[in-house]
Short mmCIF file of C-alpha atoms in Angstrom, two decimals:
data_model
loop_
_atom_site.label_atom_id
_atom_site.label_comp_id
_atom_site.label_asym_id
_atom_site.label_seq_id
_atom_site.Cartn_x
_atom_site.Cartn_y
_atom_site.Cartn_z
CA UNK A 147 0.00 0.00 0.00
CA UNK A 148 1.19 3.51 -1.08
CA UNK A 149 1.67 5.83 1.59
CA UNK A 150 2.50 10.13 1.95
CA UNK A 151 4.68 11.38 4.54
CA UNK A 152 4.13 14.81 5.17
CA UNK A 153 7.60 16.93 6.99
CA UNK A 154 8.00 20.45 7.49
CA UNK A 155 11.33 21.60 7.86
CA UNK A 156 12.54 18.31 7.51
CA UNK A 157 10.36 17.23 10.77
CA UNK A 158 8.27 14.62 9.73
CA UNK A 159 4.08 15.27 11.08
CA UNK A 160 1.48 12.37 9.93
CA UNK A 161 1.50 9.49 8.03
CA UNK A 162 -1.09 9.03 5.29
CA UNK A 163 -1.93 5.46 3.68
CA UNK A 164 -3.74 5.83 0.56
CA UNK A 165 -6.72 3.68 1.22
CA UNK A 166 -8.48 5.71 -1.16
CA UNK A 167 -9.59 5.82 -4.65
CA UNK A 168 -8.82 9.75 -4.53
CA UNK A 169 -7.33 11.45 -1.76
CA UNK A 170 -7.64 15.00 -1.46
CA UNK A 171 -5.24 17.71 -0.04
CA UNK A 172 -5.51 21.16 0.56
CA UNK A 173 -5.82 23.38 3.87
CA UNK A 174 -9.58 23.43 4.15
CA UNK A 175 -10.83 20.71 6.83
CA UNK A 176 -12.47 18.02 4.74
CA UNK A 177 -9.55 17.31 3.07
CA UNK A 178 -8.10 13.63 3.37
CA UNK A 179 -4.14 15.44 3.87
CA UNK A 180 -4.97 18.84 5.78
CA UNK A 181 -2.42 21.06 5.68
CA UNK A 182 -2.79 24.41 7.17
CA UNK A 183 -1.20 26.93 6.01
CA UNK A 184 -2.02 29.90 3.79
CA UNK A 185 0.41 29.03 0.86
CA UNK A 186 -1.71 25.80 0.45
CA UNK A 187 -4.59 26.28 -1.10
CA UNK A 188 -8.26 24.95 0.21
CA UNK A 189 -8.79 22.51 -2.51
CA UNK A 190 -5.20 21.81 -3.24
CA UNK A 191 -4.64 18.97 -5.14
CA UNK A 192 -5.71 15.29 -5.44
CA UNK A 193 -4.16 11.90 -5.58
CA UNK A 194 -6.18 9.55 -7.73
CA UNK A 195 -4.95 5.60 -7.15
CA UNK A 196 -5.66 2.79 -9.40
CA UNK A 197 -3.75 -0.40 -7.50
CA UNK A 198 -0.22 -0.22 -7.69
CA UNK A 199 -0.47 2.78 -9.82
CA UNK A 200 -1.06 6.81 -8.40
CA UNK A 201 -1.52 9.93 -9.92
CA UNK A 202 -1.19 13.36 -8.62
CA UNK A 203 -3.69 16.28 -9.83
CA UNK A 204 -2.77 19.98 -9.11
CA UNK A 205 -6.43 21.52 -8.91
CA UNK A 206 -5.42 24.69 -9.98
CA UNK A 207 -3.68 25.92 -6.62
CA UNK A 208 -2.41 29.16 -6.42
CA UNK A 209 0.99 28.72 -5.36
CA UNK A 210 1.61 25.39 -7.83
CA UNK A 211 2.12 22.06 -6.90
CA UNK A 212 6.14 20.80 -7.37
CA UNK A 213 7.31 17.57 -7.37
CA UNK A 214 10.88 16.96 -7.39
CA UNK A 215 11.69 20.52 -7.39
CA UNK A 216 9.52 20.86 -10.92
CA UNK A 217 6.59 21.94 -11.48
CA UNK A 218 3.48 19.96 -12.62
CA UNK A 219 -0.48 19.89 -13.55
CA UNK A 220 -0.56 16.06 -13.56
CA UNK A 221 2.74 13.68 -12.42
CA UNK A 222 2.34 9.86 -12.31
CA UNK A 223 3.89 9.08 -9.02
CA UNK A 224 7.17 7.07 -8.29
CA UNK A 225 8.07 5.99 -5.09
CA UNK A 226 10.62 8.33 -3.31
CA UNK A 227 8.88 11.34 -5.30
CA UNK A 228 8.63 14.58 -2.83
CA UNK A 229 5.88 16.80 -3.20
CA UNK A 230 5.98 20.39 -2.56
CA UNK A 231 3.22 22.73 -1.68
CA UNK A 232 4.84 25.58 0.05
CA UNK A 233 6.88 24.66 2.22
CA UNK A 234 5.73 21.54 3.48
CA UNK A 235 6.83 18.08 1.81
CA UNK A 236 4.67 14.79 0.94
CA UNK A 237 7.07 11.81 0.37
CA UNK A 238 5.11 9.43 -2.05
CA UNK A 239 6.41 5.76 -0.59
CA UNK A 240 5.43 2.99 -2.39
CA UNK A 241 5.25 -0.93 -1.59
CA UNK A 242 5.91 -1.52 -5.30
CA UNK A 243 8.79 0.68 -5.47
CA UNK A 244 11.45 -1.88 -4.87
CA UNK A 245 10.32 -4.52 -7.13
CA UNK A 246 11.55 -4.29 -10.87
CA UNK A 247 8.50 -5.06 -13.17
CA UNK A 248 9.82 -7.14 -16.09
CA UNK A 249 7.00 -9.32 -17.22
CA UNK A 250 5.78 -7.80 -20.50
CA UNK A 251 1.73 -7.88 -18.89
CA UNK A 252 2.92 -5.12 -16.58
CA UNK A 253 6.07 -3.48 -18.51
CA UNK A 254 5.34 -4.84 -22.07
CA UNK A 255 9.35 -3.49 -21.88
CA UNK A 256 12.45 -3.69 -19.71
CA UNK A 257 13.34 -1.27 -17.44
CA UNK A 258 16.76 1.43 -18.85
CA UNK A 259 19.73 -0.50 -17.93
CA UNK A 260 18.09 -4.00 -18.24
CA UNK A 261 18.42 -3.67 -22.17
CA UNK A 262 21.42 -1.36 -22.38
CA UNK A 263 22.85 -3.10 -25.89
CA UNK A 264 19.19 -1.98 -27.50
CA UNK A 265 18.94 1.27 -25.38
CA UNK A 266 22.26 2.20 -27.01
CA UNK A 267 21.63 1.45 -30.17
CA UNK A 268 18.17 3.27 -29.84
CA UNK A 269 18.74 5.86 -26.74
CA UNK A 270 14.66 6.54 -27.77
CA UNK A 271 13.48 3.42 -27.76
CA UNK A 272 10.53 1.77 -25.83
CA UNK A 273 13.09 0.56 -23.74
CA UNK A 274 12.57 4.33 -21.62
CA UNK A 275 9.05 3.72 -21.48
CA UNK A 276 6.69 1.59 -19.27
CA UNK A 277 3.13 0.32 -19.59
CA UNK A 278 0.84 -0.24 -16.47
CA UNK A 279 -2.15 -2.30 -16.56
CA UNK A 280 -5.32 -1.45 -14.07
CA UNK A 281 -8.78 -1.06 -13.59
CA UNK A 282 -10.70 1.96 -14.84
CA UNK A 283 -10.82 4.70 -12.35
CA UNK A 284 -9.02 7.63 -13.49
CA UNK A 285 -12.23 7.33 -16.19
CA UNK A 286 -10.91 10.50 -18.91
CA UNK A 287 -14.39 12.51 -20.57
CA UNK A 288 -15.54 11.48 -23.26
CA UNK A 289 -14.27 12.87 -26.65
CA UNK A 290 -15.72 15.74 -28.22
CA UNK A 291 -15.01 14.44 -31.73
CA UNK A 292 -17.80 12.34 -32.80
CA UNK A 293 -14.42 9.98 -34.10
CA UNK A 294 -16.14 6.48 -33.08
CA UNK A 295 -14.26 3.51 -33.00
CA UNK A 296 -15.27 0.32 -35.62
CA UNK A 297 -19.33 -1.01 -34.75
CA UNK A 298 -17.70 -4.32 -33.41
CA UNK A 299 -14.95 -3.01 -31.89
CA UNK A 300 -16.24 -3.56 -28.10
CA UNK A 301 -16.43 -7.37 -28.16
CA UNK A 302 -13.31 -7.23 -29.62
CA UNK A 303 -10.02 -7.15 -27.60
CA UNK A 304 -7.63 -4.41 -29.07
CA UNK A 305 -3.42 -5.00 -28.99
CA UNK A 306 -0.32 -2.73 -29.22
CA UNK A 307 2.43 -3.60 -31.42
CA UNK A 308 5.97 -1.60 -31.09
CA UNK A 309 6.64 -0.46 -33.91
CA UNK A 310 10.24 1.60 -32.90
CA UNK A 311 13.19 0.56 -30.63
CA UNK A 312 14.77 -2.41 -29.39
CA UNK A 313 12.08 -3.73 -28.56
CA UNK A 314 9.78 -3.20 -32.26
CA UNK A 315 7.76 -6.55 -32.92
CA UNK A 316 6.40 -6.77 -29.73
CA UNK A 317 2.88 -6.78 -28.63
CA UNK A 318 0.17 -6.97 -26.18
CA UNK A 319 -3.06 -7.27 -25.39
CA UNK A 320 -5.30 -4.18 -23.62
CA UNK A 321 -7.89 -6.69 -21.61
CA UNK A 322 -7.72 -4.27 -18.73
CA UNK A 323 -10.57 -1.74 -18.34
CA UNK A 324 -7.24 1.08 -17.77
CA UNK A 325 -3.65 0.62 -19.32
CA UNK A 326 -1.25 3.55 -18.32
CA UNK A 327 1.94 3.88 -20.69
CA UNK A 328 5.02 6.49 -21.51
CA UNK A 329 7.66 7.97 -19.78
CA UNK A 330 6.91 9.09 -16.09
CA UNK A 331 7.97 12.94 -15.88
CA UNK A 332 8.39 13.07 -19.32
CA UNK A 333 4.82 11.85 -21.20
CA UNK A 334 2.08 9.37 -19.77
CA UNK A 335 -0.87 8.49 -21.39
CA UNK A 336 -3.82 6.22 -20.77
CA UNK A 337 -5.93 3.83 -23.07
CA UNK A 338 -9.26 2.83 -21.37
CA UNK A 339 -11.45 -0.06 -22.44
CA UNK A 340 -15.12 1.24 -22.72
CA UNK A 341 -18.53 -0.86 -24.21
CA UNK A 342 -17.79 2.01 -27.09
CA UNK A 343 -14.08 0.97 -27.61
CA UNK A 344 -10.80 2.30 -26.93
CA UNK A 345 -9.84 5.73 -26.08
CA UNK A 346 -6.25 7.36 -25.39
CA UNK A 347 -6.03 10.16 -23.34
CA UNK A 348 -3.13 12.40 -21.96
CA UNK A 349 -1.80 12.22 -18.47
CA UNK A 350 1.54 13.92 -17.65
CA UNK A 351 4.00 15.77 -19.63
CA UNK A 352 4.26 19.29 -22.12
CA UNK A 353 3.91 17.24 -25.04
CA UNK A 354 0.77 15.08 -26.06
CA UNK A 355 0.68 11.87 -28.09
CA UNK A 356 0.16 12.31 -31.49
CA UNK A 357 -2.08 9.89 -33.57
CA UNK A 358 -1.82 9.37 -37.09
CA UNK A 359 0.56 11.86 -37.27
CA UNK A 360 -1.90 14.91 -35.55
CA UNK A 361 -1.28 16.16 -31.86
CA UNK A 362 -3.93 15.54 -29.61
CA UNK A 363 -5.45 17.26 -27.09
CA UNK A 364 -6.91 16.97 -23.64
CA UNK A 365 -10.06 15.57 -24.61
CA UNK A 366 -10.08 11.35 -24.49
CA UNK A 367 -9.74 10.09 -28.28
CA UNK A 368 -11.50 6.85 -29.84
CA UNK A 369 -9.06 4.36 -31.18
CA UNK A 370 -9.35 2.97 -34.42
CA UNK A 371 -8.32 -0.49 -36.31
CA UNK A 372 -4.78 0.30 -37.40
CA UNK A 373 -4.26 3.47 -36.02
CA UNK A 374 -0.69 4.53 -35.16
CA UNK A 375 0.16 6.26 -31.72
CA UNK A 376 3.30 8.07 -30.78
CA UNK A 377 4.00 8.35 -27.15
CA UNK A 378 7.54 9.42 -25.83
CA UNK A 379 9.13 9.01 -28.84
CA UNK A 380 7.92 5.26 -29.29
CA UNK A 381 5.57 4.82 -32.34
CA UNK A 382 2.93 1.99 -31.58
CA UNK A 383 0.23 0.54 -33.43
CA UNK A 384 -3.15 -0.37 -31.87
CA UNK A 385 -5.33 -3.37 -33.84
CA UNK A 386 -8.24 -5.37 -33.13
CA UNK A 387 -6.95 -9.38 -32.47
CA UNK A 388 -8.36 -11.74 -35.02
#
């Protein structure tokens, strides 16, 4: 179980486990993490979790929300990640932290290091990037675009071939209702599994995924037979399985 550590001056003052499908923090009193002071705003910011996986939310604070000493709008969190809102701290520890995720269900690619001779010869390949599977609870709007996906394509399980990097040829299947993939604190995306199909939508980072060569936006996107997707530099192509 995830947990935030929250330390003022380097004096550490509660413990929070994140029980909770979305934890809240700000300095008004029905916040999960209160924290009074008047740089923190009353409806700061919220942690949504999803299993293993957690993501922090900035709710449009006035001071800003840092993590790591950057700041962010939306930061998929790794264990030993420090969050700043003024000048108190929330250490994101994580049970998972420790454990190196290799099997391609959860990883789909090995962590940097593991596959240095294909990480050299392709310093951008998907061998930088990791895919998450989980259920759907960070659930993205629905697109504004009346782009539907295929009539059949929501009995039908949908894959992701790599089509860049070391690790090109590979695939996998999106059973899970929520798949989270990229680059944490560079570009993280999510595909969801819906009864209308897949959609992609952007998570963390300046830049968004681009689909069939056009940028998207914040809005979730349908996903098409064939489409290609470009995520942190990683070109990918979703299908239906036969």
């Amino acid at each position: 179980m995830a947990k935030l550590i929250l330390s003022l001056d380097g004096l550490v003052l509660k413990e929070y486990a994140l029980t909770k499908e979305r934890t809240t923090i700000g300095r008004k009193p029905h916040n999960d993490v209160q924290i009074d002071n008047l740089a923190v705003s009353g409806e700061h910011a919220v942690i949504v979790t999803i299993l293993n996986d957690s993501f922090l939310e900035d709710l449009g604070s006035t001071n800003g929300t840092l993590v790591n000493g950057q700041p962010v709008k939306k930061h998929f969190l790794q264990n030993n990640d420090v969050v700043e809102m003024g000048k108190y701290k929330l250490k994101f520890l994580s049970e998972q932290g420790g454990q190196a995720k290799t099997d391609f269900e959860k990883t789909m690619v090995l962590r940097p290091g593991a596959m240095q001779a294909a990480a050299a010869a392709a310093p951008r390949s998907f061998a930088d990037t990791t895919v998450n599977q989980a259920p759907a609870a960070l659930q993205a709007e629905e697109p504004a675009a009346p782009r539907r996906p295929e009539a059949a394509s929501a009995q039908r399980i949908g894959m992701l071939q790599i089509l860049t990097g070391g690790n090109a040829g590979k695939e996998m299947e999106l059973t899970k209702p929520l798949t989270t993939m990229g680059k944490p604190g560079v570009q993280v995306a999510v595909i969801t599994r819906r009864p209308q199909g897949y959609f992609i939508t952007h998570v963390e980072g300046a830049q968004f995924p681009i689909l069939n060569g056009k940028t998207l936006d914040a809005q979730a996107h349908a996903l098409n037979d064939h489409d290609i997707v470009e995520l942190a530099g990683v070109k990918m192509e979703f299908f239906f399985k036969a």
